[in-house]
């Protein structure tokens, strides 16, 4: 765990959050500034900066399983959803701990980009 990382703290319950799923490797909690009716962040418990920071296959599989569990429990598995991960400056990654945004609950539009 990285001591100055907010998502390390949330994922390891040093700081509590609004969790919607958890297993040994990952957890999922609600984004504090939701961009859609469902906006959940899927986060590994170990610290990785981005999706390409040597994340073990087991953890990637756990993140995929977490998406599956979240979209079902949120009731958006049939209506549809979007999964986004920002990596680095051009993507405007703010929190430097790998997280997948799971968005849904309304029509999300055709554009992948805000601008
Ligand atoms: P990104 O630009 O991909 O790094 O997005 C970071 C996301 O984390 C934003 O959508 C924030 O609203 C969200 N966020 C930051 N801090 C917290 C927190 N303590 N609890 C929940 N969500 C957070």
PDB file of C-alpha atoms and ligand atoms in Angstrom:
ATOM      1  CA  UNK A   1       0.000   0.000   0.000  1.00  0.00           C
ATOM      2  CA  UNK A   2       1.211   3.483  -0.928  1.00  0.00           C
ATOM      3  CA  UNK A   3       0.802   5.744   2.103  1.00  0.00           C
ATOM      4  CA  UNK A   4      -0.088   8.917   0.191  1.00  0.00           C
ATOM      5  CA  UNK A   5      -2.598   7.251  -2.156  1.00  0.00           C
ATOM      6  CA  UNK A   6      -6.293   7.890  -1.493  1.00  0.00           C
ATOM      7  CA  UNK A   7      -7.461   4.823  -3.464  1.00  0.00           C
ATOM      8  CA  UNK A   8      -4.996   2.558  -1.581  1.00  0.00           C
ATOM      9  CA  UNK A   9      -6.617   3.832   1.606  1.00  0.00           C
ATOM     10  CA  UNK A  10     -10.179   3.295   0.365  1.00  0.00           C
ATOM     11  CA  UNK A  11      -9.435  -0.115  -1.158  1.00  0.00           C
ATOM     12  CA  UNK A  12      -7.870  -1.298   2.113  1.00  0.00           C
ATOM     13  CA  UNK A  13     -10.475   0.322   4.408  1.00  0.00           C
ATOM     14  CA  UNK A  14      -8.101   2.821   5.966  1.00  0.00           C
ATOM     15  CA  UNK A  15     -10.727   5.309   4.767  1.00  0.00           C
ATOM     16  CA  UNK A  16     -14.256   3.968   4.332  1.00  0.00           C
ATOM     17  CA  UNK A  17     -16.365   4.577   1.235  1.00  0.00           C
ATOM     18  CA  UNK A  18     -19.673   3.563  -0.342  1.00  0.00           C
ATOM     19  CA  UNK A  19     -18.668   0.041  -1.431  1.00  0.00           C
ATOM     20  CA  UNK A  20     -20.769  -1.967  -3.851  1.00  0.00           C
ATOM     21  CA  UNK A  21     -18.472  -4.992  -4.342  1.00  0.00           C
ATOM     22  CA  UNK A  22     -15.334  -6.451  -2.802  1.00  0.00           C
ATOM     23  CA  UNK A  23     -13.183  -9.581  -2.967  1.00  0.00           C
ATOM     24  CA  UNK A  24      -9.596 -10.431  -1.982  1.00  0.00           C
ATOM     25  CA  UNK A  25      -7.997  -8.488  -4.851  1.00  0.00           C
ATOM     26  CA  UNK A  26     -10.304  -5.619  -5.748  1.00  0.00           C
ATOM     27  CA  UNK A  27     -13.130  -3.458  -4.514  1.00  0.00           C
ATOM     28  CA  UNK A  28     -15.721  -1.225  -6.145  1.00  0.00           C
ATOM     29  CA  UNK A  29     -17.158   1.928  -4.653  1.00  0.00           C
ATOM     30  CA  UNK A  30     -19.279   4.862  -5.806  1.00  0.00           C
ATOM     31  CA  UNK A  31     -17.554   7.841  -7.406  1.00  0.00           C
ATOM     32  CA  UNK A  32     -17.948  10.907  -5.169  1.00  0.00           C
ATOM     33  CA  UNK A  33     -18.744  13.061  -8.224  1.00  0.00           C
ATOM     34  CA  UNK A  34     -20.968  10.823 -10.342  1.00  0.00           C
ATOM     35  CA  UNK A  35     -21.264  11.476 -14.067  1.00  0.00           C
ATOM     36  CA  UNK A  36     -24.215   9.072 -14.471  1.00  0.00           C
ATOM     37  CA  UNK A  37     -26.835   7.388 -12.259  1.00  0.00           C
ATOM     38  CA  UNK A  38     -24.386   4.516 -11.861  1.00  0.00           C
ATOM     39  CA  UNK A  39     -20.769   5.644 -11.561  1.00  0.00           C
ATOM     40  CA  UNK A  40     -18.682   3.050  -9.765  1.00  0.00           C
ATOM     41  CA  UNK A  41     -14.891   2.789  -9.569  1.00  0.00           C
ATOM     42  CA  UNK A  42     -13.297  -0.671  -9.695  1.00  0.00           C
ATOM     43  CA  UNK A  43      -9.942  -0.519  -7.931  1.00  0.00           C
ATOM     44  CA  UNK A  44      -7.250  -3.122  -7.141  1.00  0.00           C
ATOM     45  CA  UNK A  45      -6.141  -3.355  -3.512  1.00  0.00           C
ATOM     46  CA  UNK A  46      -2.487  -3.342  -4.556  1.00  0.00           C
ATOM     47  CA  UNK A  47      -1.128  -0.085  -5.947  1.00  0.00           C
ATOM     48  CA  UNK A  48      -0.684   0.113  -9.735  1.00  0.00           C
ATOM     49  CA  UNK A  49      -0.455   3.491 -11.429  1.00  0.00           C
ATOM     50  CA  UNK A  50      -2.308   2.498 -14.602  1.00  0.00           C
ATOM     51  CA  UNK A  51      -3.737  -0.500 -16.471  1.00  0.00           C
ATOM     52  CA  UNK A  52      -0.278  -1.042 -18.059  1.00  0.00           C
ATOM     53  CA  UNK A  53       1.728  -0.943 -14.813  1.00  0.00           C
ATOM     54  CA  UNK A  54       2.479  -4.677 -14.612  1.00  0.00           C
ATOM     55  CA  UNK A  55      -0.922  -5.643 -13.260  1.00  0.00           C
ATOM     56  CA  UNK A  56      -1.035  -9.444 -12.690  1.00  0.00           C
ATOM     57  CA  UNK A  57      -3.457 -11.488 -14.819  1.00  0.00           C
ATOM     58  CA  UNK A  58      -5.230 -12.619 -11.659  1.00  0.00           C
ATOM     59  CA  UNK A  59      -5.952  -9.010 -10.717  1.00  0.00           C
ATOM     60  CA  UNK A  60      -7.124  -8.131 -14.238  1.00  0.00           C
ATOM     61  CA  UNK A  61      -9.470 -11.115 -14.089  1.00  0.00           C
ATOM     62  CA  UNK A  62     -10.734  -9.984 -10.680  1.00  0.00           C
ATOM     63  CA  UNK A  63     -11.428  -6.518 -12.117  1.00  0.00           C
ATOM     64  CA  UNK A  64     -13.413  -8.059 -14.983  1.00  0.00           C
ATOM     65  CA  UNK A  65     -15.392 -10.151 -12.493  1.00  0.00           C
ATOM     66  CA  UNK A  66     -16.051  -7.018 -10.420  1.00  0.00           C
ATOM     67  CA  UNK A  67     -17.492  -5.256 -13.497  1.00  0.00           C
ATOM     68  CA  UNK A  68     -19.770  -8.237 -14.070  1.00  0.00           C
ATOM     69  CA  UNK A  69     -20.963  -8.215 -10.450  1.00  0.00           C
ATOM     70  CA  UNK A  70     -21.458  -4.435 -10.362  1.00  0.00           C
ATOM     71  CA  UNK A  71     -23.457  -4.130 -13.591  1.00  0.00           C
ATOM     72  CA  UNK A  72     -25.754  -6.937 -12.426  1.00  0.00           C
ATOM     73  CA  UNK A  73     -26.251  -5.530  -8.927  1.00  0.00           C
ATOM     74  CA  UNK A  74     -26.834  -2.042 -10.391  1.00  0.00           C
ATOM     75  CA  UNK A  75     -29.338  -3.464 -12.903  1.00  0.00           C
ATOM     76  CA  UNK A  76     -27.519  -2.114 -15.961  1.00  0.00           C
ATOM     77  CA  UNK A  77     -26.277  -5.394 -17.447  1.00  0.00           C
ATOM     78  CA  UNK A  78     -29.136  -5.391 -19.998  1.00  0.00           C
ATOM     79  CA  UNK A  79     -29.538  -1.645 -20.620  1.00  0.00           C
ATOM     80  CA  UNK A  80     -25.801  -1.180 -21.192  1.00  0.00           C
ATOM     81  CA  UNK A  81     -22.853   0.519 -19.613  1.00  0.00           C
ATOM     82  CA  UNK A  82     -19.427   1.980 -20.373  1.00  0.00           C
ATOM     83  CA  UNK A  83     -16.040   1.144 -18.811  1.00  0.00           C
ATOM     84  CA  UNK A  84     -13.263   3.741 -18.997  1.00  0.00           C
ATOM     85  CA  UNK A  85      -9.789   3.957 -17.537  1.00  0.00           C
ATOM     86  CA  UNK A  86      -7.708   7.119 -17.747  1.00  0.00           C
ATOM     87  CA  UNK A  87      -3.933   6.673 -17.932  1.00  0.00           C
ATOM     88  CA  UNK A  88      -1.498   9.554 -17.838  1.00  0.00           C
ATOM     89  CA  UNK A  89      -1.629  13.296 -18.592  1.00  0.00           C
ATOM     90  CA  UNK A  90      -3.331  13.270 -22.007  1.00  0.00           C
ATOM     91  CA  UNK A  91      -6.179  11.278 -20.472  1.00  0.00           C
ATOM     92  CA  UNK A  92      -6.273  13.719 -17.526  1.00  0.00           C
ATOM     93  CA  UNK A  93      -5.783  10.936 -14.980  1.00  0.00           C
ATOM     94  CA  UNK A  94      -6.276  12.665 -11.622  1.00  0.00           C
ATOM     95  CA  UNK A  95      -5.932   9.780  -9.163  1.00  0.00           C
ATOM     96  CA  UNK A  96      -2.697   7.922  -9.851  1.00  0.00           C
ATOM     97  CA  UNK A  97      -4.010   4.531  -8.763  1.00  0.00           C
ATOM     98  CA  UNK A  98      -5.522   2.285 -11.436  1.00  0.00           C
ATOM     99  CA  UNK A  99      -9.316   2.539 -11.498  1.00  0.00           C
ATOM    100  CA  UNK A 100     -12.010   1.562 -13.981  1.00  0.00           C
ATOM    101  CA  UNK A 101     -14.989   3.892 -14.250  1.00  0.00           C
ATOM    102  CA  UNK A 102     -18.190   1.853 -14.695  1.00  0.00           C
ATOM    103  CA  UNK A 103     -20.911   4.170 -15.979  1.00  0.00           C
ATOM    104  CA  UNK A 104     -24.551   3.542 -16.794  1.00  0.00           C
ATOM    105  CA  UNK A 105     -28.162   4.076 -15.869  1.00  0.00           C
ATOM    106  CA  UNK A 106     -28.860   6.530 -18.707  1.00  0.00           C
ATOM    107  CA  UNK A 107     -28.063   6.890 -22.405  1.00  0.00           C
ATOM    108  CA  UNK A 108     -24.373   7.806 -22.438  1.00  0.00           C
ATOM    109  CA  UNK A 109     -24.236   9.224 -25.963  1.00  0.00           C
ATOM    110  CA  UNK A 110     -22.080   8.251 -28.897  1.00  0.00           C
ATOM    111  CA  UNK A 111     -19.026  10.338 -28.042  1.00  0.00           C
ATOM    112  CA  UNK A 112     -16.258   8.804 -25.972  1.00  0.00           C
ATOM    113  CA  UNK A 113     -14.752  12.215 -25.336  1.00  0.00           C
ATOM    114  CA  UNK A 114     -16.039  15.117 -23.267  1.00  0.00           C
ATOM    115  CA  UNK A 115     -14.609  17.633 -25.746  1.00  0.00           C
TER     116      UNK A 115
HETATM  117  P1  LIG B   1      -9.592  10.081 -13.068  1.00  0.00           P
HETATM  118  O1  LIG B   1      -9.678  11.392 -13.774  1.00  0.00           O
HETATM  119  O2  LIG B   1      -9.843   8.925 -13.979  1.00  0.00           O
HETATM  120  O3  LIG B   1      -8.323   9.945 -12.247  1.00  0.00           O
HETATM  121  O4  LIG B   1     -10.832  10.086 -12.086  1.00  0.00           O
HETATM  122  C1  LIG B   1     -10.759  10.103 -10.708  1.00  0.00           C
HETATM  123  C2  LIG B   1     -12.166   9.900 -10.185  1.00  0.00           C
HETATM  124  O5  LIG B   1     -12.092   9.610  -8.804  1.00  0.00           O
HETATM  125  C3  LIG B   1     -13.080  11.122 -10.343  1.00  0.00           C
HETATM  126  O6  LIG B   1     -14.269  10.723 -11.054  1.00  0.00           O
HETATM  127  C4  LIG B   1     -13.383  11.529  -8.912  1.00  0.00           C
HETATM  128  O7  LIG B   1     -14.688  12.030  -8.753  1.00  0.00           O
HETATM  129  C5  LIG B   1     -13.153  10.235  -8.145  1.00  0.00           C
HETATM  130  N1  LIG B   1     -12.729  10.367  -6.768  1.00  0.00           N
HETATM  131  C6  LIG B   1     -11.657  11.054  -6.308  1.00  0.00           C
HETATM  132  N2  LIG B   1     -11.533  10.915  -4.975  1.00  0.00           N
HETATM  133  C7  LIG B   1     -12.554  10.110  -4.576  1.00  0.00           C
HETATM  134  C8  LIG B   1     -12.985   9.597  -3.326  1.00  0.00           C
HETATM  135  N3  LIG B   1     -12.329   9.870  -2.203  1.00  0.00           N
HETATM  136  N4  LIG B   1     -14.077   8.808  -3.294  1.00  0.00           N
HETATM  137  C9  LIG B   1     -14.759   8.526  -4.433  1.00  0.00           C
HETATM  138  N5  LIG B   1     -14.395   8.968  -5.647  1.00  0.00           N
HETATM  139  C10 LIG B   1     -13.315   9.756  -5.718  1.00  0.00           C
END
